[in-house]
Tab-separated table of C-alpha atoms in Angstrom:
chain	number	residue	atom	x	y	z
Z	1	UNK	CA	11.659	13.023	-20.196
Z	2	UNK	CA	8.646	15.000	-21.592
Z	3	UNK	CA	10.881	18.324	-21.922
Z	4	UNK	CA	13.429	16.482	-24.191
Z	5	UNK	CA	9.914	15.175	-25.860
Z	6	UNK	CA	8.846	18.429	-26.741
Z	7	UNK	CA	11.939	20.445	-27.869
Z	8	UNK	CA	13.344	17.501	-29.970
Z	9	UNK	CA	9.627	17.401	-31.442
Z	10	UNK	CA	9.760	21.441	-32.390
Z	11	UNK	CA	13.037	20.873	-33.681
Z	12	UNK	CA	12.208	18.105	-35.617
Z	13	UNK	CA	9.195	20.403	-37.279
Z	14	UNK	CA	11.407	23.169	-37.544
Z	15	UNK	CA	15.138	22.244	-38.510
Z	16	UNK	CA	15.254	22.940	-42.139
Z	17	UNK	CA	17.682	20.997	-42.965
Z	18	UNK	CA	18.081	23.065	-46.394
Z	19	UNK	CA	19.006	25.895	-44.669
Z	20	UNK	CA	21.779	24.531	-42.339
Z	21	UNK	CA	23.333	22.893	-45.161
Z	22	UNK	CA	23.600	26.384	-46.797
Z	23	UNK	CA	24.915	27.999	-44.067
Z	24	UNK	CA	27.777	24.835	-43.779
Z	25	UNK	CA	28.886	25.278	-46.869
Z	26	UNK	CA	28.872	29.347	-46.365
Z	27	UNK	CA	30.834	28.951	-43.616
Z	28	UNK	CA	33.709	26.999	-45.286
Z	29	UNK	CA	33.750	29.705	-48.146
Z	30	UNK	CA	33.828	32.677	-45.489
Z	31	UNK	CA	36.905	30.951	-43.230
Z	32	UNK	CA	38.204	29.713	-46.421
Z	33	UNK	CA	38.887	33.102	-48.000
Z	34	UNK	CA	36.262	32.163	-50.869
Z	35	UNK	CA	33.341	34.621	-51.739
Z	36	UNK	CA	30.136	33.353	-49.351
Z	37	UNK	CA	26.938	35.139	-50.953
Z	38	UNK	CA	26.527	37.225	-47.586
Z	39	UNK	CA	28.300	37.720	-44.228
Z	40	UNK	CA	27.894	34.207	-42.114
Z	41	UNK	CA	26.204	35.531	-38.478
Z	42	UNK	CA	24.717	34.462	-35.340
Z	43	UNK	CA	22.724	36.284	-33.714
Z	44	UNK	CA	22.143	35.885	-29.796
Z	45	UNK	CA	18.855	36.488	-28.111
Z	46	UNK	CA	17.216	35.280	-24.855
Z	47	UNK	CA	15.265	32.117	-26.031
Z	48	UNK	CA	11.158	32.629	-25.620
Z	49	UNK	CA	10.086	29.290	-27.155
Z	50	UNK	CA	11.797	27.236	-24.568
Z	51	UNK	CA	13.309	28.044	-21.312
Z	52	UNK	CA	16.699	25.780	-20.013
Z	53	UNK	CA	17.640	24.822	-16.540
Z	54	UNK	CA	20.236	26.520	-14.024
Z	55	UNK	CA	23.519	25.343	-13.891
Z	56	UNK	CA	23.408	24.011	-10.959
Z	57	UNK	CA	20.961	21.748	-11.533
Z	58	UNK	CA	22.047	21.092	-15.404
Z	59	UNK	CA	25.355	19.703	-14.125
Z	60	UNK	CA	23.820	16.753	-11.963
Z	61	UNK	CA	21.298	15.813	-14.278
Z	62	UNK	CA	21.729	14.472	-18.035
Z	63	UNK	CA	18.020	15.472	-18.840
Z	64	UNK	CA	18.157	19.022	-17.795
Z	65	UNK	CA	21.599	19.410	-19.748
Z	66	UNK	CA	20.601	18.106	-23.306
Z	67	UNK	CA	17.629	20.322	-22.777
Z	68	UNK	CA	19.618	23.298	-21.594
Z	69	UNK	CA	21.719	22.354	-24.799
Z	70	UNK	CA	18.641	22.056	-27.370
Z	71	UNK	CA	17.548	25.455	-26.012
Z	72	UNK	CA	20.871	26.867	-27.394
Z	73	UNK	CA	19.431	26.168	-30.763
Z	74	UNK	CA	15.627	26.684	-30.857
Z	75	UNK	CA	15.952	30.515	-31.510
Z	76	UNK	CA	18.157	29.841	-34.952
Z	77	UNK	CA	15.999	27.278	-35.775
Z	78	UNK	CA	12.802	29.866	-36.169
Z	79	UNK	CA	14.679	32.505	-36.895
Z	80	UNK	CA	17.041	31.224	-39.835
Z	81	UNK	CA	20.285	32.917	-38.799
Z	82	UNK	CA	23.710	31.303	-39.385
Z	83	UNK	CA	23.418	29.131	-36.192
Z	84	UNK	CA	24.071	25.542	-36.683
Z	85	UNK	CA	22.218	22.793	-34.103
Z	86	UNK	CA	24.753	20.825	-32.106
Z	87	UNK	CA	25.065	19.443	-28.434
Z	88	UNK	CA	27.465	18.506	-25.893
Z	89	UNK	CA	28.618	17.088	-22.484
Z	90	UNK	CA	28.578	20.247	-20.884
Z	91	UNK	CA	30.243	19.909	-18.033
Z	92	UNK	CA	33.172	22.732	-17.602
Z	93	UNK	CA	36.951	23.049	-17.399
Z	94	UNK	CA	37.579	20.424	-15.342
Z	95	UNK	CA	36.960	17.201	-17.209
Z	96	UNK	CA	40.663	16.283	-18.063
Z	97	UNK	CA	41.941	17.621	-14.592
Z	98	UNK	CA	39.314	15.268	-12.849
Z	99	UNK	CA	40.905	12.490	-14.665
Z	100	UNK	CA	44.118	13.518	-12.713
Z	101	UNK	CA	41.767	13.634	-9.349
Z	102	UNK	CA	41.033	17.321	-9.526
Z	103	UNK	CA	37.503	17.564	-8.365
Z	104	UNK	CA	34.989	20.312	-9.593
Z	105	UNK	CA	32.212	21.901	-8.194
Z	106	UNK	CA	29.478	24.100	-8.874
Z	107	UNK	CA	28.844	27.710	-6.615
Z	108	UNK	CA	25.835	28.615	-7.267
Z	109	UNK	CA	24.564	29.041	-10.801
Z	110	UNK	CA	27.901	29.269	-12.241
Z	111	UNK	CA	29.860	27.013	-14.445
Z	112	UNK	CA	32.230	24.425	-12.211
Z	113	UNK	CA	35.064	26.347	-10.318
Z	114	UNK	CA	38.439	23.343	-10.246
Z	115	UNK	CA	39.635	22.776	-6.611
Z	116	UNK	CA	43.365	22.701	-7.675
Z	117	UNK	CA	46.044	20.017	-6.206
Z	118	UNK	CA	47.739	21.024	-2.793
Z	119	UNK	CA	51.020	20.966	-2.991
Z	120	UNK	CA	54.265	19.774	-4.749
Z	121	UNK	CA	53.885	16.344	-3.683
Z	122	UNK	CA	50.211	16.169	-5.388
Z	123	UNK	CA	51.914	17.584	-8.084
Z	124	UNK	CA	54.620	14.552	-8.660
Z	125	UNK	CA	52.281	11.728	-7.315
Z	126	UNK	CA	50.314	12.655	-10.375
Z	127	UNK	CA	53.369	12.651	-12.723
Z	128	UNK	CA	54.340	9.412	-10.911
Z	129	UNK	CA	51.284	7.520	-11.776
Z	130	UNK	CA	51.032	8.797	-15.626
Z	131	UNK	CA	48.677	8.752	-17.837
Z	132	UNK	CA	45.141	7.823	-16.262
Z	133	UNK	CA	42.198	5.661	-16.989
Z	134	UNK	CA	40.177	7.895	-19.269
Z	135	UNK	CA	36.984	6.682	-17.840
Z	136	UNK	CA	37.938	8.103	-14.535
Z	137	UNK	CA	36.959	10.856	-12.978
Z	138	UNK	CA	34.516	12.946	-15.190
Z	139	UNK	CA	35.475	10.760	-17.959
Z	140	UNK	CA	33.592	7.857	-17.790
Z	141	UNK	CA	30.376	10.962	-17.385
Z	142	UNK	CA	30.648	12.238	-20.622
Z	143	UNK	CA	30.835	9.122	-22.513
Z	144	UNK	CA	27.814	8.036	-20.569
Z	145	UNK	CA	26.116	11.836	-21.281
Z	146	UNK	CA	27.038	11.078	-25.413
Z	147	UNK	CA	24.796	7.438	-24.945
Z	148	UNK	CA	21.964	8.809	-23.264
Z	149	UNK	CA	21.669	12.110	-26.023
Z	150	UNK	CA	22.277	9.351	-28.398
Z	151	UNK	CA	19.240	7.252	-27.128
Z	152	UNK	CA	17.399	10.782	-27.032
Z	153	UNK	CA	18.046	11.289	-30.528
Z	154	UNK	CA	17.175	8.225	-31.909
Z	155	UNK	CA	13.500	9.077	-31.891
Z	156	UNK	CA	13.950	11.552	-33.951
Z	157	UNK	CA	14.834	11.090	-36.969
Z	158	UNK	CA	15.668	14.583	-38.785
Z	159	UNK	CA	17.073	15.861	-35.005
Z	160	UNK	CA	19.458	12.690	-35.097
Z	161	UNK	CA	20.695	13.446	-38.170
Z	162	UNK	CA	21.074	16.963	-38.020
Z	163	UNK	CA	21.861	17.653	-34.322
Z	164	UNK	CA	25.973	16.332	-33.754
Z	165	UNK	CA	27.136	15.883	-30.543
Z	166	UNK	CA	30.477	17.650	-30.123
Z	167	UNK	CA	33.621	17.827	-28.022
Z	168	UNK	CA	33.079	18.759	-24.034
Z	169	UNK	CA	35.294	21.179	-22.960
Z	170	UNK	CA	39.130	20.090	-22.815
Z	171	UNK	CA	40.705	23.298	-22.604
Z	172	UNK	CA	44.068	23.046	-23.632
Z	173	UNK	CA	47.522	21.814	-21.891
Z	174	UNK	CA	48.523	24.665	-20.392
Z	175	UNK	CA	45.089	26.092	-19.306
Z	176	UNK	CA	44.469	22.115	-18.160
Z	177	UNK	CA	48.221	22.403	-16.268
Z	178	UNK	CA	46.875	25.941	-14.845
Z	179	UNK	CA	43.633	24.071	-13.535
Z	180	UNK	CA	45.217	21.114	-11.514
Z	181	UNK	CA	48.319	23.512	-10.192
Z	182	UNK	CA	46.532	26.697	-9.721
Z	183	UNK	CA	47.913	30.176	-9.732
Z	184	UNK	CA	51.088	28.932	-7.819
Z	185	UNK	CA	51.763	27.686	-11.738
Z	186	UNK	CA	52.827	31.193	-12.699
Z	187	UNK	CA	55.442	31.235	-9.476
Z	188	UNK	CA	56.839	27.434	-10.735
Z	189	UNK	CA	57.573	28.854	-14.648
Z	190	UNK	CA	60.506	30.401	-13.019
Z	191	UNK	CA	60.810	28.192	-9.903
Z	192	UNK	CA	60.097	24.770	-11.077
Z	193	UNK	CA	59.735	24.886	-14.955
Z	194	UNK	CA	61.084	21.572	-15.624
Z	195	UNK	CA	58.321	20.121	-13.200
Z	196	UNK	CA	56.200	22.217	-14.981
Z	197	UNK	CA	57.637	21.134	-18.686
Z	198	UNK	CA	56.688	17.423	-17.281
Z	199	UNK	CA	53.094	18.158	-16.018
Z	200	UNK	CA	52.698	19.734	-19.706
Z	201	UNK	CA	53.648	16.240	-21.890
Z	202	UNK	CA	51.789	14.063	-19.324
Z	203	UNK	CA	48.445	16.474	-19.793
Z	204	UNK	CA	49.109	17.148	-23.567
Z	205	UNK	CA	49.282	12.701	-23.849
Z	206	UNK	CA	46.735	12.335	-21.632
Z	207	UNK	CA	44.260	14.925	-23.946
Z	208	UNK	CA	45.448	12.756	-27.221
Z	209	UNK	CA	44.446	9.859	-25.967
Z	210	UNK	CA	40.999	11.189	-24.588
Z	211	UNK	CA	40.020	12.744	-27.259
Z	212	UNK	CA	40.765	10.010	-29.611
Z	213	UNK	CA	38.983	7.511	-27.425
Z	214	UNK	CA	35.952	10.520	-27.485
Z	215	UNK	CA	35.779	11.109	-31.429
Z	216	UNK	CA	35.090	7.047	-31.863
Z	217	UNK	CA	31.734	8.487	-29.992
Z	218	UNK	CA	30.862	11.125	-31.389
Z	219	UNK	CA	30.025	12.898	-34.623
Z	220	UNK	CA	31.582	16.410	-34.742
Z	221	UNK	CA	33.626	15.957	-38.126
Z	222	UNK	CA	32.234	17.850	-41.004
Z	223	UNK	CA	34.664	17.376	-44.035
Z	224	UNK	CA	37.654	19.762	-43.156
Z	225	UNK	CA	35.768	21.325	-40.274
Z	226	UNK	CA	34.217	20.331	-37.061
Z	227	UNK	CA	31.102	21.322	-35.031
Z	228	UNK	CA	31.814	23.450	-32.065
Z	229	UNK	CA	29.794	26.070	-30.214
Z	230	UNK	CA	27.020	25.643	-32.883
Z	231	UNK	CA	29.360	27.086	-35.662
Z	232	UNK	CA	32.193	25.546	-37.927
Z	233	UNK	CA	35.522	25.643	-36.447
Z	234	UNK	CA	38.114	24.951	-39.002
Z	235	UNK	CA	40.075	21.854	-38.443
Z	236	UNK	CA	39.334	18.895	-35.986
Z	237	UNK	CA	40.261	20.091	-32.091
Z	238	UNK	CA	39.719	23.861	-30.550
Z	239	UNK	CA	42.347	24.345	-27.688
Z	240	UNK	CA	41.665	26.812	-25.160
Z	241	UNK	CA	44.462	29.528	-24.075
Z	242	UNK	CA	42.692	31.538	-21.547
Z	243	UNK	CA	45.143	31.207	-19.144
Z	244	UNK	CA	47.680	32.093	-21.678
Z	245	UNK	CA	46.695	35.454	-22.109
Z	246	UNK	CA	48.847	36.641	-18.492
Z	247	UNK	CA	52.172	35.552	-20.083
Z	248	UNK	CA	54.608	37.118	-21.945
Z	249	UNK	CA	55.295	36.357	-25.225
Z	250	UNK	CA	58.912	34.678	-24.413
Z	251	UNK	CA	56.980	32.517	-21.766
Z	252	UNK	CA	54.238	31.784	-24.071
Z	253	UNK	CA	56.661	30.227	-26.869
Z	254	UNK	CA	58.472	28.170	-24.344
Z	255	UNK	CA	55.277	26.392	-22.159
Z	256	UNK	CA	52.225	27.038	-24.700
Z	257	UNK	CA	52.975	26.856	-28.645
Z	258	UNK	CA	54.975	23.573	-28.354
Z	259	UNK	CA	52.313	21.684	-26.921
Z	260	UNK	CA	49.310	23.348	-28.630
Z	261	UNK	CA	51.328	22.109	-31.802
Z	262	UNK	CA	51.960	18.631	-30.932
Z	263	UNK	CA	47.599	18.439	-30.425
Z	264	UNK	CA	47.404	20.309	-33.779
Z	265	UNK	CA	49.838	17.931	-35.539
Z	266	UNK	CA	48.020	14.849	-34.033
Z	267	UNK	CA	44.098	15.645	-34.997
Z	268	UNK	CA	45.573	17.297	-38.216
Z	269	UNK	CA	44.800	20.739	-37.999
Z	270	UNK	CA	42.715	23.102	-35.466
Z	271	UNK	CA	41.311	26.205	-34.285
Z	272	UNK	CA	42.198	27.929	-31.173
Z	273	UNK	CA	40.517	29.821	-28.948
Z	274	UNK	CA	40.976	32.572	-25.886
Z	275	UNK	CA	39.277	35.092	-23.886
Z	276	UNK	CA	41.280	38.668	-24.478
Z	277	UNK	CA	43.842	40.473	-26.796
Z	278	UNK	CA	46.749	39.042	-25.700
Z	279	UNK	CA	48.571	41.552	-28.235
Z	280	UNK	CA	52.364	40.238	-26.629
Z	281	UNK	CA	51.970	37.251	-28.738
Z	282	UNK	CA	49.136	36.522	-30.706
Z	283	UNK	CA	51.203	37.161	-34.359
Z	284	UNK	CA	53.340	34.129	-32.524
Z	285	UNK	CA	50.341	32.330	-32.558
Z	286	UNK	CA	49.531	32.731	-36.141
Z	287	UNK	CA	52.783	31.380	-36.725
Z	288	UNK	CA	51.992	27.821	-35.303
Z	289	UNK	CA	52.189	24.900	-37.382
Z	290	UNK	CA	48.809	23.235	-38.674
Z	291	UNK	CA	46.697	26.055	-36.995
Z	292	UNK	CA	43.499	27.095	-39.247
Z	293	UNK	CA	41.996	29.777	-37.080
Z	294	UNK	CA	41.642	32.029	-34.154
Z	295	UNK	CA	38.312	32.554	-31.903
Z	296	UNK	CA	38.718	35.123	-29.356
Z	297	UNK	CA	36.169	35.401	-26.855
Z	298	UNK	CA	35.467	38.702	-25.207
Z	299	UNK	CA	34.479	39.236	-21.580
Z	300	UNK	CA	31.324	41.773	-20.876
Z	301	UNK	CA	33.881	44.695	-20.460
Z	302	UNK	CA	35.878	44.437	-23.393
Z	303	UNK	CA	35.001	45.932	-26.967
Z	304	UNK	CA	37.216	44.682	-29.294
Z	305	UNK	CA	35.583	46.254	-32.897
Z	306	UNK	CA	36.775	47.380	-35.583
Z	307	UNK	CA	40.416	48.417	-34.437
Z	308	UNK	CA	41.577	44.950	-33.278
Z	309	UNK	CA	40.152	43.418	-36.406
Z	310	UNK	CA	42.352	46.061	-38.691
Z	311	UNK	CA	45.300	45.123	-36.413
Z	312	UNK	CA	44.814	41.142	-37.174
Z	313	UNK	CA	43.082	40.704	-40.192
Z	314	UNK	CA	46.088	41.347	-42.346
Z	315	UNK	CA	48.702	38.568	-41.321
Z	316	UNK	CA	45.496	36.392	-40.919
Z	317	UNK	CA	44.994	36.313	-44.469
Z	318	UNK	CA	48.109	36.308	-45.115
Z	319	UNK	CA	48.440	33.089	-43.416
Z	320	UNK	CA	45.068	32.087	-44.650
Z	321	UNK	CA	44.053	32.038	-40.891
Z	322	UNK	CA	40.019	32.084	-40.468
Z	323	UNK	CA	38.704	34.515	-37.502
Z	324	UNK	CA	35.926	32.692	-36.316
Z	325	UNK	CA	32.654	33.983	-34.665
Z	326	UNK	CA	34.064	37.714	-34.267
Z	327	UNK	CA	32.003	39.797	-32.130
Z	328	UNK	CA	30.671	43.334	-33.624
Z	329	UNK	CA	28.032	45.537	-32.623
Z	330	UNK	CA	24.616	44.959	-34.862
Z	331	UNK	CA	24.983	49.135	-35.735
Z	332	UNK	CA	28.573	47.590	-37.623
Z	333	UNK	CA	27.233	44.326	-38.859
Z	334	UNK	CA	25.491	45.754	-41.836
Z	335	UNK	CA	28.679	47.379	-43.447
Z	336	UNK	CA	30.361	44.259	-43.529
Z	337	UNK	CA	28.782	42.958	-46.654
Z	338	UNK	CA	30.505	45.503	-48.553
Z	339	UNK	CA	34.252	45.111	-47.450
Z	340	UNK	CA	36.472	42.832	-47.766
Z	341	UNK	CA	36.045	41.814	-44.041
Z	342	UNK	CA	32.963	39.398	-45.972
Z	343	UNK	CA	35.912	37.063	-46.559
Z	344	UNK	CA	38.261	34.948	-43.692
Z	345	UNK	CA	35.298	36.144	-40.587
Z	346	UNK	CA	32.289	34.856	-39.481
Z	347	UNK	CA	30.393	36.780	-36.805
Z	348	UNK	CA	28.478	37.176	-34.446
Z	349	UNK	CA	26.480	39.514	-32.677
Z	350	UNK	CA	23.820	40.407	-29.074
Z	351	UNK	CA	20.537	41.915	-29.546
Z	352	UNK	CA	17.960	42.335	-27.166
Z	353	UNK	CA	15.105	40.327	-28.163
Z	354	UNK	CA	13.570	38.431	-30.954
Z	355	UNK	CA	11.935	41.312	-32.155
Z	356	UNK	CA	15.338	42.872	-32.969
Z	357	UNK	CA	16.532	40.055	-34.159
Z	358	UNK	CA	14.092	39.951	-37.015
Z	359	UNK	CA	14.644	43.517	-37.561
Z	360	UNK	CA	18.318	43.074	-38.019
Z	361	UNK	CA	17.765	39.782	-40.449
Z	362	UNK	CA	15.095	42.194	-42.849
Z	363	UNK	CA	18.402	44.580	-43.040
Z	364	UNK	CA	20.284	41.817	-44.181
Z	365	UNK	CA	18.244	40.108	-45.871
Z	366	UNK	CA	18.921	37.091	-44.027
């Protein structure tokens, strides 16, 4: 317990609570389309202040995560970037497939890889059963994880109100679908897709209910918004596509958008997230109902710039779509103030060190 002791306690002398309420409100101009009084950005740097756990031992012990979490937000909290504090349950893709049975584990120092169901037969004794107790599985973990950072918290009285606790990782019901079949999935779209159609509405009930049960618990609502990845996501759910991103844009529309849009209806309205271009459908995606954003993550070998933001950025505002934490190289950063690429974006971007992370800040006049 002394680690949490002493990060919550530099946080608690550090958090300036003026500041993050700026950059909320900044944030909800920026994806809003409305003039923010500078670019919103986060800037990533190796933490020096405080040093987390590895994975492998963060994911079988509740103190070493909210530490590992806390970590996550001790740079931005010296350095005054657009960074918000938040915290999570961080325990991978496979908390709603464990509630189907799906066990995870951890290789290594890498996030949990899902041992997918066996066969057919797994696949219709878990259709057969229906929806499952939401305390099984992982599930009954991460509402313990939320009461102990809770208890954590309470000492603290600026961290407790400042610091949220947001959603764990739920993916979304076709990435969740992809998770407890495996890559035999793909085979089954043409060979099984009504099987496949079924597995989706069971998962896609099953993640209503869970995540209703889970925002009773915690506190990742901020007016239209909600905290996610320690920026504002607009609307109240992110769903994940990553698996998405191999199908074709006639195979997306028939076993992705449907579902992500019942989950958007539900909680309102939502972002949604995936790793890649996926170029054969993403102006489909912009199309779906309640949808308030896009967040595309980019693996270490892709460079997505300038030319995919021309190619999007159009029939986003035209849609009044936000981009949300866009990656750019810090050399492009500083011309953004003075386009209109200020407005519908927030950012982010990698430096080295602290050093350069003050350096870029003084250019910006962050």
């Amino acid at each position: 317990m002394k680690r949490i002791g002493e990060i919550l306690s530099y946080l608690e002398e550090h958090i300036d609570e003026e500041h993050i309420a700026k950059v909320k409100e900044r944030s909800k101009k920026a994806l809003t389309y409305q003039n923010p009084d500078k670019p919103v950005l986060r800037i990533c740097f190796p933490c020096d202040t405080f040093v987390g756990y590895p994975y492998e031992e963060v994911f079988n012990d509740m103190e070493k995560m909210m530490v590992s979490e806390l970590v996550e937000y001790s740079n931005a909290a010296d350095l005054k970037d657009d960074r918000i504090p938040m915290i999570r349950p961080n325990y991978g893709v496979g908390v709603l497939p464990s509630l189907f049975g799906i066990k995870s584990r951890v290789v290594g120092n890498n996030l949990p890889w899902v041992d997918h169901a066996e066969s057919i037969d797994k696949i219709k004794d878990i259709l057969n059963k229906g929806v499952p107790d939401i305390k099984s599985g992982m599930g009954g973990l991460i509402f313990d994880t939320i009461d102990y950072y809770r208890e954590q918290l309470s000492g603290f009285p600026k961290c407790s109100r400042l610091i949220p606790i947001y959603q764990p990782d739920l993916q979304g019901p076709f990435d969740v679908v992809h998770l407890i079949w495996g890559s035999n999935v793909y085979y089954a779209l043409y060979d099984e897709p009504e099987l496949v159609h079924e597995l989706l509405k069971l998962v896609t009930e099953t993640y209503i209910v869970f995540l209703r049960e889970l925002k009773k618990v915690i506190n990742d609502e901020y007016d239209s918004f909600h905290y996610h990845w320690g920026i504002l996501l607009p609307g109240h759910i992110v769903i994940r596509n990553d698996t998405a991103v191999n199908l074709s844009g006639e195979m997306y529309e028939e076993f992705v958008k449907p579902y992500d849009e019942i989950l958007l209806r539900e909680f309102g309205t939502g972002t949604i997230h995936y790793c890649g271009k996926a170029e054969q459908w993403i102006f489909s995606m912009m199309e779906c109902e309640n949808l308030r954003a896009l967040n595309f993550g980019q693996p270490p070998n892709m460079d997505f710039g300038m030319e995919f933001l021309n190619k999007i950025y159009g029939k986003m505002k035209e849609k009044n779509l936000g981009i949300v934490n866009y990656e750019l190289d810090k050399s492009i950063i500083q011309d953004i103030a003075k386009s209109e690429y200020i407005l519908g974006v927030t950012y982010q971007t990698t430096v080295k060190n602290k050093k350069e992370a003050v350096e870029l800040c003084k250019k910006l006049q962050i």
